Short mmCIF file of C-alpha atoms and ligand atoms in Angstrom, two decimals:
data_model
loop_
_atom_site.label_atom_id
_atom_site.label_comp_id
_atom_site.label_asym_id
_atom_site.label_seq_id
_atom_site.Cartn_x
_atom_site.Cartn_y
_atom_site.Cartn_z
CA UNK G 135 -22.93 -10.69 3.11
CA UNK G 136 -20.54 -10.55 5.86
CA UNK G 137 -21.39 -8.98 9.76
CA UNK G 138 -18.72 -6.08 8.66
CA UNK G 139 -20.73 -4.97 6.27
CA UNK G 140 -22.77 -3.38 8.87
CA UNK G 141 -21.19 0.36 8.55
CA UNK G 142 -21.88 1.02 12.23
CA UNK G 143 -18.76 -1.18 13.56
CA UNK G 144 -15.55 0.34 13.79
CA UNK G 145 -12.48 -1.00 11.76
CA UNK G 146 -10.99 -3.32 14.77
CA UNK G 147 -14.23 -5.68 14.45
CA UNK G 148 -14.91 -5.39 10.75
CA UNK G 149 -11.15 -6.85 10.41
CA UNK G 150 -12.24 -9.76 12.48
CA UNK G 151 -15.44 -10.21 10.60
CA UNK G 152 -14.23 -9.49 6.82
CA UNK G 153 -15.15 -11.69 4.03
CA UNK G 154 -16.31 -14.07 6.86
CA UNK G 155 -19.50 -14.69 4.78
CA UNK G 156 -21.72 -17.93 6.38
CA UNK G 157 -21.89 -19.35 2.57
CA UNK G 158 -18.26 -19.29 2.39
CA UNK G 159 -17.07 -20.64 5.81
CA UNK G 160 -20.24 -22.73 6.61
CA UNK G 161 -21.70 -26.13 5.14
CA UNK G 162 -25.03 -27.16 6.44
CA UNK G 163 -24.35 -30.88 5.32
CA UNK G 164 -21.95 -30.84 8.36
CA UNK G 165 -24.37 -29.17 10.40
CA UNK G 166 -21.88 -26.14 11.10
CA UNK G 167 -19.21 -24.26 10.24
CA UNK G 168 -15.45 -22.91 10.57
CA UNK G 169 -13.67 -19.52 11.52
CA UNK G 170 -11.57 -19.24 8.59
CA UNK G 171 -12.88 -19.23 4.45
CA UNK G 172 -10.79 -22.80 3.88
CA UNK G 173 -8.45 -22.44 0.71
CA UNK G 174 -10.39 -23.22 -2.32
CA UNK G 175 -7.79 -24.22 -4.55
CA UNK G 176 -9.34 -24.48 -8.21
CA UNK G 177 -8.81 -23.77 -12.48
CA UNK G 178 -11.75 -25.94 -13.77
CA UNK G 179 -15.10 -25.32 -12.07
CA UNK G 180 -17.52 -27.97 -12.92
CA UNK G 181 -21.35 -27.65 -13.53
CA UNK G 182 -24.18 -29.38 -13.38
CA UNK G 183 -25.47 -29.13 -17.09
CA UNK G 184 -25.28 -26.89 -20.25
CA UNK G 185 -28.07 -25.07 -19.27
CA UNK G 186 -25.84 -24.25 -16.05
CA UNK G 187 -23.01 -23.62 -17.74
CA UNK G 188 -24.64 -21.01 -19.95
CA UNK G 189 -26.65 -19.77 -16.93
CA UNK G 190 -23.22 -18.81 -15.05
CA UNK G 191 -23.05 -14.81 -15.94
CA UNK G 192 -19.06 -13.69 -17.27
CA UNK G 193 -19.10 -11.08 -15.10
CA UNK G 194 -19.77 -12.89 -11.71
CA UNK G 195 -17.74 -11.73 -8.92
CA UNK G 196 -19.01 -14.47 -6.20
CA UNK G 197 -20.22 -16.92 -8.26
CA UNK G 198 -17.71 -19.83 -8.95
CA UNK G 199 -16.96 -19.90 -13.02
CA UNK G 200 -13.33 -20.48 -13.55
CA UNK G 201 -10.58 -20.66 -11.29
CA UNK G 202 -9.03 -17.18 -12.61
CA UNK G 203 -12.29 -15.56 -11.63
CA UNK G 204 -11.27 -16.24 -8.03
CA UNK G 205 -12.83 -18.83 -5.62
CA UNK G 206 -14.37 -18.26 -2.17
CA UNK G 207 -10.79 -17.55 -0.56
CA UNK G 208 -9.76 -14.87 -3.04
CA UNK G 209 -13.21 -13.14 -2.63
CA UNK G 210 -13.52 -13.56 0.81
CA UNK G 211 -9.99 -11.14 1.42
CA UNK G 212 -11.66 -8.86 -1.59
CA UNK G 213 -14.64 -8.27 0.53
CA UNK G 214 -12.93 -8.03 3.42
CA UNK G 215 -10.62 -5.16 2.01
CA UNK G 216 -13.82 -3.18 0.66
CA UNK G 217 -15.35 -3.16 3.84
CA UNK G 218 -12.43 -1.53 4.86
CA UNK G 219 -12.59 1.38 3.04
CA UNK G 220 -15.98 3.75 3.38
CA UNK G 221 -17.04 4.18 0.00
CA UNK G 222 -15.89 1.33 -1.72
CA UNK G 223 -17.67 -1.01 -4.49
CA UNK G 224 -15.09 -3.32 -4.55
CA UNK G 225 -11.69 -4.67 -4.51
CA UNK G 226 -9.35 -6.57 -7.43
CA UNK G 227 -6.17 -8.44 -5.74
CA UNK G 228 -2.90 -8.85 -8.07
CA UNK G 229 0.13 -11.25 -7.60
CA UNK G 230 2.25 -7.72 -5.92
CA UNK G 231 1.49 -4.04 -5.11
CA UNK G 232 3.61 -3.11 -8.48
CA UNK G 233 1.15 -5.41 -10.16
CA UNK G 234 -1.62 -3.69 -8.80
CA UNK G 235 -0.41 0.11 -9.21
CA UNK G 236 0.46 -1.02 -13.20
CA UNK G 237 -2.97 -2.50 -13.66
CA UNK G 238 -4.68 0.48 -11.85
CA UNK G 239 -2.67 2.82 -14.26
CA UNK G 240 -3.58 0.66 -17.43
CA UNK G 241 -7.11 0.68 -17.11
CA UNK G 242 -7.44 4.44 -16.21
CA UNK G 243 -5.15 5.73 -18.99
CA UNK G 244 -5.09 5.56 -22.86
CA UNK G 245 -2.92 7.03 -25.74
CA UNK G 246 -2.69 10.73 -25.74
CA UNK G 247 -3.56 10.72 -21.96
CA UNK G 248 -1.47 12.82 -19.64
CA UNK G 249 -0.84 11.47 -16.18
CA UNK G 250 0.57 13.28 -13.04
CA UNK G 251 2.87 11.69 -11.06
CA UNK G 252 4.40 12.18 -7.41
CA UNK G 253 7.75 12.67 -7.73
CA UNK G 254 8.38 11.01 -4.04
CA UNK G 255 6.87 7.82 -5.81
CA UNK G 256 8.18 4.28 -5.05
CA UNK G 257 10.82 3.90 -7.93
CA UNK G 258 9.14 0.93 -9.71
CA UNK G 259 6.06 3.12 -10.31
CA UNK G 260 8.27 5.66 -11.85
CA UNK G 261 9.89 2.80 -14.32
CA UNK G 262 6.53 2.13 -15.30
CA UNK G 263 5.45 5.27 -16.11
CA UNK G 264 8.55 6.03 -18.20
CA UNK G 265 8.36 2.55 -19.80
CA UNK G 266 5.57 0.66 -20.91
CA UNK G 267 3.11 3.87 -20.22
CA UNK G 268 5.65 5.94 -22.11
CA UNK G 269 5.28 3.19 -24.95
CA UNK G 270 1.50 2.84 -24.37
CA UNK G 271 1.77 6.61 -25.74
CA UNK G 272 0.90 8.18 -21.99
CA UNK G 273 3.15 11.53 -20.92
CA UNK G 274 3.78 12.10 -17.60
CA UNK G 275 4.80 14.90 -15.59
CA UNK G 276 6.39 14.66 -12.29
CA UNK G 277 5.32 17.19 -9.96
CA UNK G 278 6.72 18.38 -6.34
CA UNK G 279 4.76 16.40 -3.45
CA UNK G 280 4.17 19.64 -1.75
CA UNK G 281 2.15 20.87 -4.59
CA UNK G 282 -1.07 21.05 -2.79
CA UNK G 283 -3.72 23.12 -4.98
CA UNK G 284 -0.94 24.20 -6.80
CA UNK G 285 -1.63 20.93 -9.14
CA UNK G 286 -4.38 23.23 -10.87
CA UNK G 287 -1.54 25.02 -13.01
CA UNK G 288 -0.45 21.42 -14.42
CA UNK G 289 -3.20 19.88 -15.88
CA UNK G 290 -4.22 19.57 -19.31
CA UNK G 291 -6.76 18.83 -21.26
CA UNK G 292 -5.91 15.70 -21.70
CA UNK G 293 -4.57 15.10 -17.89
CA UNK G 294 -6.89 11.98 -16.73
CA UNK G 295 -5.04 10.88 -13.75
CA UNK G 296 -3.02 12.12 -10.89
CA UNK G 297 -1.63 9.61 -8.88
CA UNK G 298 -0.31 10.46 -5.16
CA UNK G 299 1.72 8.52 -2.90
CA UNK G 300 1.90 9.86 0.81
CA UNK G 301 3.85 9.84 2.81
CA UNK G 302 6.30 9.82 -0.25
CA UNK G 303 8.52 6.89 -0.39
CA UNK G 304 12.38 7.05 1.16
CA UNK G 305 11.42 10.66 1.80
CA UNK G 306 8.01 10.42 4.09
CA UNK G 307 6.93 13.97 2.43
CA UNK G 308 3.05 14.11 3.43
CA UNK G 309 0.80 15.38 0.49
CA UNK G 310 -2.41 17.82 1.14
CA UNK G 311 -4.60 15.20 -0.29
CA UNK G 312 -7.94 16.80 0.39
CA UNK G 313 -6.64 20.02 -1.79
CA UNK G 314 -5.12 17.95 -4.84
CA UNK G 315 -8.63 15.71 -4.92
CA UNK G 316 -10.61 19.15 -4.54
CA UNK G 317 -9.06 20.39 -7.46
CA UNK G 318 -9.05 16.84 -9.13
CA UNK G 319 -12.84 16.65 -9.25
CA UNK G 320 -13.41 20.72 -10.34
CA UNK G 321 -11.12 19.50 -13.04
CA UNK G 322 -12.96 16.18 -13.75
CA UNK G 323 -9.45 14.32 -13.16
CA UNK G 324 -9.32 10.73 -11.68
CA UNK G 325 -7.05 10.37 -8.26
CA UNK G 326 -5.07 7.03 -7.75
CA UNK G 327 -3.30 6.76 -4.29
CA UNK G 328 -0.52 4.28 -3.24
CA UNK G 329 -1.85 3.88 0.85
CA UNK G 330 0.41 1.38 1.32
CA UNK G 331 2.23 3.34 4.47
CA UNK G 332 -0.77 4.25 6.12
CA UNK G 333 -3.59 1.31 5.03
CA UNK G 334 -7.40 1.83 5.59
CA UNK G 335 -7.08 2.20 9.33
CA UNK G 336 -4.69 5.34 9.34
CA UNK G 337 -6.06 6.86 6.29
CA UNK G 338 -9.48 5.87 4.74
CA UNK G 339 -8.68 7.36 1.34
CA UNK G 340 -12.35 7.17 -0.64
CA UNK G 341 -13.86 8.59 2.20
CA UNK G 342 -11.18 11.98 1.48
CA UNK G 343 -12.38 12.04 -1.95
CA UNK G 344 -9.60 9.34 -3.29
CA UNK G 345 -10.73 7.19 -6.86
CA UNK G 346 -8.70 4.39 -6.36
CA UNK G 347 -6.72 3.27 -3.59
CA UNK G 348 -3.78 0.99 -4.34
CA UNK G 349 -1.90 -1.00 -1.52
CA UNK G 350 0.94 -3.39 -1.32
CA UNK G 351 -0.63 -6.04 0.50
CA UNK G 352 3.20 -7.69 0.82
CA UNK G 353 3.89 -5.36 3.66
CA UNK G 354 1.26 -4.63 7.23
CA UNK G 355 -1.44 -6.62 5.89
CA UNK G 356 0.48 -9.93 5.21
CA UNK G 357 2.83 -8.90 7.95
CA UNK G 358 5.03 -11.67 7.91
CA UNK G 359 7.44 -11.20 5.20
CA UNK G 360 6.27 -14.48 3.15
CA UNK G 361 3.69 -13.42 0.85
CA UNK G 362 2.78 -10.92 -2.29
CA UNK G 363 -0.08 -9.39 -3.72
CA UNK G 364 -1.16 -5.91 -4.40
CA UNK G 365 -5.03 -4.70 -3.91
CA UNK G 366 -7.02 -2.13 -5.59
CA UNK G 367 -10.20 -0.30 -3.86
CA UNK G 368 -12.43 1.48 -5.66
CA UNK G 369 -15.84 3.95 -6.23
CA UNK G 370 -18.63 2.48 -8.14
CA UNK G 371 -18.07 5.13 -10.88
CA UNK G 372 -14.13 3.31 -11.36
CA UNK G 373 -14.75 -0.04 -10.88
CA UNK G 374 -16.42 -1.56 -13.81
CA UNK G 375 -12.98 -0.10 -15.23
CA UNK G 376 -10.87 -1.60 -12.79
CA UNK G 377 -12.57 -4.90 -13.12
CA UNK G 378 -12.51 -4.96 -17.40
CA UNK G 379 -9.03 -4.05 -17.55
CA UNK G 380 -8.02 -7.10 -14.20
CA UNK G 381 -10.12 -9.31 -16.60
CA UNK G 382 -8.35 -8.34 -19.50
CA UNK G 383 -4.93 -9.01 -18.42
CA UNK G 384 -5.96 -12.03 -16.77
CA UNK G 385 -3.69 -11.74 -13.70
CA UNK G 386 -4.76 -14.15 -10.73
CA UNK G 387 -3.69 -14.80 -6.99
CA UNK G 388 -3.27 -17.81 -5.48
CA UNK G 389 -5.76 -18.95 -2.96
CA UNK G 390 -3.19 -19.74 -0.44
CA UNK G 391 -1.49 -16.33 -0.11
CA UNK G 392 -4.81 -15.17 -0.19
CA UNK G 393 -5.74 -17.12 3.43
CA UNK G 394 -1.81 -15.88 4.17
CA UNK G 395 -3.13 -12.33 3.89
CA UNK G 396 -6.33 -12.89 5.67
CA UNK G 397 -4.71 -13.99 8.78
CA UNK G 398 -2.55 -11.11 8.72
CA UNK G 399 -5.29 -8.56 8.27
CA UNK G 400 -6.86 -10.09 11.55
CA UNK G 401 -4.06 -9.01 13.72
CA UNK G 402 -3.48 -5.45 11.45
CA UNK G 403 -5.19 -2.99 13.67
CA UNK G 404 -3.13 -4.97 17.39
CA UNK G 405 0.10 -4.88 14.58
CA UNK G 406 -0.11 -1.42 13.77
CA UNK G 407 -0.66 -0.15 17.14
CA UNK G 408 2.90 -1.97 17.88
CA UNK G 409 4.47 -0.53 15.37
CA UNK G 410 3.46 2.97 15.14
CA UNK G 411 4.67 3.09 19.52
CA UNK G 412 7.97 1.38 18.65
CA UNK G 413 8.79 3.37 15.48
CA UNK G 414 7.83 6.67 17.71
CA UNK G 415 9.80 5.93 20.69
CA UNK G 416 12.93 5.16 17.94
CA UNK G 417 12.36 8.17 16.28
CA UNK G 418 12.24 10.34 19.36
CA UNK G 419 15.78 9.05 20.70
CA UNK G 420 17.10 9.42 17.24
CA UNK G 421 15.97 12.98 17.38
CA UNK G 422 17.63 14.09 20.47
CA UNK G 423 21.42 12.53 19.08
CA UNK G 424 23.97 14.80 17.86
CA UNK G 425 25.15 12.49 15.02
CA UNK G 426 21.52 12.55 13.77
CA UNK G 427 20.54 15.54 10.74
CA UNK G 428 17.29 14.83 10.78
CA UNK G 429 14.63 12.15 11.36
CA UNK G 430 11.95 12.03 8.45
CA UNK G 431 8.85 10.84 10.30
CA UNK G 432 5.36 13.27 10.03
CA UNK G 433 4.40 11.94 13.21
CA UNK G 434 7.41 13.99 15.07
CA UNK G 435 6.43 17.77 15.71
CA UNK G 436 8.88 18.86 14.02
CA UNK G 437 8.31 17.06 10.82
CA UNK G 438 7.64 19.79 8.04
CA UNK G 439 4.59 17.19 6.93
CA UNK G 440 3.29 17.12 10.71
CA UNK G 441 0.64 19.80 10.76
CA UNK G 442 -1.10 17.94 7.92
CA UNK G 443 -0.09 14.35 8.76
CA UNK G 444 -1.90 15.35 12.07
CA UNK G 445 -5.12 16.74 10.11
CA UNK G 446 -5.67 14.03 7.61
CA UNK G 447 -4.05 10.92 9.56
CA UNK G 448 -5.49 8.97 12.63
CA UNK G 449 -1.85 6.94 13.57
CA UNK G 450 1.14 6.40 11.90
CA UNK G 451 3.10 3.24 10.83
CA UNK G 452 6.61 1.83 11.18
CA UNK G 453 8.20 3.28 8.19
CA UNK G 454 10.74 6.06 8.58
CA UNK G 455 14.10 7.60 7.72
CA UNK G 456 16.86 9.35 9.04
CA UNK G 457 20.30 10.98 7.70
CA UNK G 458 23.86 10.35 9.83
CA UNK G 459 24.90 14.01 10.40
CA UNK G 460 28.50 14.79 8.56
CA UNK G 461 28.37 10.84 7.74
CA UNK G 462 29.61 9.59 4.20
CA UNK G 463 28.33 6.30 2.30
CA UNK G 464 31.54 4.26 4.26
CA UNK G 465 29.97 5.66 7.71
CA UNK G 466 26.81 4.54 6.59
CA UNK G 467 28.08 1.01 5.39
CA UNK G 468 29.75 0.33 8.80
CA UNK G 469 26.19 1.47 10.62
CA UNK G 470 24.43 -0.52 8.75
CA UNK G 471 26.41 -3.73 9.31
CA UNK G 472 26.83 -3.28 12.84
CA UNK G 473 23.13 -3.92 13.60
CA UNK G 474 22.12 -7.28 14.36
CA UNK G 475 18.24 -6.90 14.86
CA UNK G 476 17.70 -5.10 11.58
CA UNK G 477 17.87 -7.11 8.73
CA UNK G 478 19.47 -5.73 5.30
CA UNK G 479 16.67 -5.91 3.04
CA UNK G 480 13.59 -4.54 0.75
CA UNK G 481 10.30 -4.52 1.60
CA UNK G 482 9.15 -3.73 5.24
CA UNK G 483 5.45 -3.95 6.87
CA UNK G 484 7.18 -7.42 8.09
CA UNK G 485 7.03 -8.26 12.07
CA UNK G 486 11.17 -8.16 11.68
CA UNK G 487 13.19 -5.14 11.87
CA UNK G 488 14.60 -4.47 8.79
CA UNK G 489 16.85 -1.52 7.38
CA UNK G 490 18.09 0.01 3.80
CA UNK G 491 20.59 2.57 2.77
CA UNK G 492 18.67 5.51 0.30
CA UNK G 493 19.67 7.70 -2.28
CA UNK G 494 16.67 9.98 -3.52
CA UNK G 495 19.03 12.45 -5.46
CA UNK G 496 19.55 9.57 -8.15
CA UNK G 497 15.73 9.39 -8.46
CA UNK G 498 13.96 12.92 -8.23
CA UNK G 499 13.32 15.14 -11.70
CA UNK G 500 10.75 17.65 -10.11
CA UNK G 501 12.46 18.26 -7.07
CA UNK G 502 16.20 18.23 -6.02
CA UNK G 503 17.31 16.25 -3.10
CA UNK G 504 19.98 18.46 -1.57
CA UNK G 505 20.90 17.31 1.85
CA UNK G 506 24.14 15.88 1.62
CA UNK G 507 24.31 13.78 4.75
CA UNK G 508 23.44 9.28 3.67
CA UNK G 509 20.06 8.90 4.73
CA UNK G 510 18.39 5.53 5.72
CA UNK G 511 15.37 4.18 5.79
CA UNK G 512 14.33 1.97 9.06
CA UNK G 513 11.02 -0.72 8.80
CA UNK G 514 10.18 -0.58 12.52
CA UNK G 515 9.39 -4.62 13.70
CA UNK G 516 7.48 -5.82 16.52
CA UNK G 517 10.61 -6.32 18.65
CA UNK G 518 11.14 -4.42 21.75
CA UNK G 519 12.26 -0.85 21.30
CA UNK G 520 14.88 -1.10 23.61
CA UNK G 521 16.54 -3.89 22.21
CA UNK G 522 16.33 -1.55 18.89
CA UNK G 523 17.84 1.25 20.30
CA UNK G 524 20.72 -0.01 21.78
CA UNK G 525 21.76 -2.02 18.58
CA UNK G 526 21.69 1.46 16.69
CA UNK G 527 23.21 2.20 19.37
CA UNK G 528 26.09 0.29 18.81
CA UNK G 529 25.29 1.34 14.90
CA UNK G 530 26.55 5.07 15.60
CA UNK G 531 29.77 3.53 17.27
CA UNK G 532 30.37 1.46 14.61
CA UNK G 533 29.95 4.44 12.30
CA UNK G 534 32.29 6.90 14.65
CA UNK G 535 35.03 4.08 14.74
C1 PLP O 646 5.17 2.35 -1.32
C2 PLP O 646 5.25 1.05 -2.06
N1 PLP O 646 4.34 0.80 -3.01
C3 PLP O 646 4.36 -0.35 -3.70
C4 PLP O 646 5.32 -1.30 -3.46
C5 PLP O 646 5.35 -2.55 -4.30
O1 PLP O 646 4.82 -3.63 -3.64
P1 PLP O 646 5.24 -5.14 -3.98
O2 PLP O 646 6.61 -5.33 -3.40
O3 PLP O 646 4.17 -5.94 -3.33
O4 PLP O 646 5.24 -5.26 -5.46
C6 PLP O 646 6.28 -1.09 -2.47
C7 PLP O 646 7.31 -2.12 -2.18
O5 PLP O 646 8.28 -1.89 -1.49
C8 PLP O 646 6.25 0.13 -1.76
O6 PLP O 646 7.18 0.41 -0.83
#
């Protein structure tokens, strides 16, 4: 056990505590021990004897058996993610966040099962669902990320998951996740959410009711745009699932990345705080431009997600997007490659700038996309706002020129 496993300290301190188990960062041969879990790089475990050997349960989560199993690093960034999240039994870590939503779907869902899907989802957890899933003999149905307690009218019988992403991906729609679970658990249907945006500090999702919570570890927690892995969180009454199925398929992490991810989960609530003030300050001066439609950010008043965004939400993050008013995809080209502080480039979470052109009409089958003006999507960095602002700045005269 860990200090943050004491449920009286608030998130700031259990991130610098997490996983920080004496056993794991302390030999008393040395006579003390070290700040970080060292990287326990291993496949073959050895043991003493047979009698050992045949002593050392299968199912051992922080026990060393065999290197896929995980070793002291791997566990020590699983614990440190449960004790995140109120509620939690445990956490599985897979090589990326589409790793981890696929494996999460997998083990929740078999043939003849209908699923529920946001249709705001990231588009890789749409190509899932309408590939292998499809294959794997599971329907889904897209529905409108507005829904609310309107779900109720689309599940089935055999509907065992619904599976929410908020705020929606490109898009930033903010779900009413307290009246989807409500209805979720009067239906007896599972709930899978993709947290990723908001993390355990912004939204604790088990402790609104969420199953499982998914997150793409790639982006806030690692922070620095030079590792992968996806984590799932879950109830006691999923995990033996979770755990089966992430036995199963037999996917593993490296220890390195994991200590990667530690150190950025350290500095995640100081991180966070940075880039929720920069992205805001952005946003606002976006707002206020003529050559602006509309900023997409729940954290704005204005946002149609706000009112709930500010019910459910403690903070927001440094994700957001905005359309170029009367702009067309050349006047969004010649933005975009006017900025020199904003990278071109997927992902985000990173402490860089970065910034992507979107196009949700090409993905949507619920809903229909219909504003016509290019919208992009900005990953707020650590860098100082102003310095931001006047290179979109010179963005907009690029795109007026
Ligand atoms: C909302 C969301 N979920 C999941 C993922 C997938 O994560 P990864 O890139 O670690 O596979 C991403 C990646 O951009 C994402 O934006």
């Amino acid at each position: 056990m860990s200090k943050s496993d004491d449920d009286s300290l608030r998130p700031a301190t259990k991130l610098v505590q997490g996983g920080r188990r004496p056993e794991w960062t302390g030999d008393p041969r040395l006579g003390g021990g070290v700040v970080n879990p060292p990287v326990w790089r291993a496949s073959t475990i050895l043991y003493d004897s047979i009698a050992d050997l045949k002593a050392r349960g299968h199912a051992t989560h922080d026990k060393l058996y065999y290197g896929r199993r995980g070793t002291p690093t791997v566990w020590a960034l699983a614990d440190a993610l449960t004790e995140m999240e109120p509620g939690a039994e445990g956490t599985l870590l897979y090589p990326s966040g589409v790793a981890a939503n696929s494996a999460g779907m997998l083990a929740l869902l078999a043939p003849g099962d209908h699923l529920l899907m946001v249709d705001s989802a990231y588009e890789p957890t749409r190509a899932f669902c309408n590939g292998l899933l499809k294959r794997y003999g599971v329907d889904t149905t897209y529905y409108d990320p507005l829904v609310g307690a309107g779900i109720a009218e689309l599940i089935r019988p055999e509907t065992k998951l619904i599976f929410l992403e908020s705020p929606g991906s490109l898009t930033f729609e903010v779900q009413d996740i307290p009246a989807i679970v409500a209805v979720a658990r009067a239906r007896g249907v599972l709930t899978m959410l993709d947290n990723t945006w908001a993390t355990p500090l912004l939204f604790p999702a088990l402790a609104h009711g969420v199953d499982v919570t998914m997150m793409s570890l790639t982006k806030y927690v690692g922070g620095h745009s030079d590792a992968m892995m996806g984590s799932l969180t879950a109830t006691k009454a999923v995990w033996p699932r979770l755990r089966s199925a992430a036995y199963q398929l037999g996917q593993a992490v490296s220890p390195d990345d994991c200590a990667l991810m530690l150190r950025g989960l350290r500095t995640l609530d100081v991180r966070l705080a940075r880039h929720q003030a920069s992205a805001l300050a952005v946003a606002e001066w976006l707002a206020a431009r003529a050559d602006v439609g509309r900023v997409l950010h729940p954290a704005l008043a204005g946002d149609p997600g706000h009112t709930i965004w500010a019910r459910d939400f403690t903070g927001a993050s440094g994700l957001f997007g905005f359309t170029l008013k009367g702009s067309d995809e050349a006047g969004r080209t010649r933005f975009i490659e006017a900025l020199s502080h904003f990278g071109i480039g997927f992902s985000w979470g990173g402490y860089e700038s970065l910034v992507v052109p979107s196009n949700p009409a090409d993905i949507r089958t619920a809903t229909v996309w219909t504003d016509p003006d290019p919208l992009l999507r900005l990953s707020i960095g650590l860098e100082d706002p102003a310095d931001l602002i006047a290179d979109l700045e010179r963005g907009f005269a690029a795109m007026a020129a």
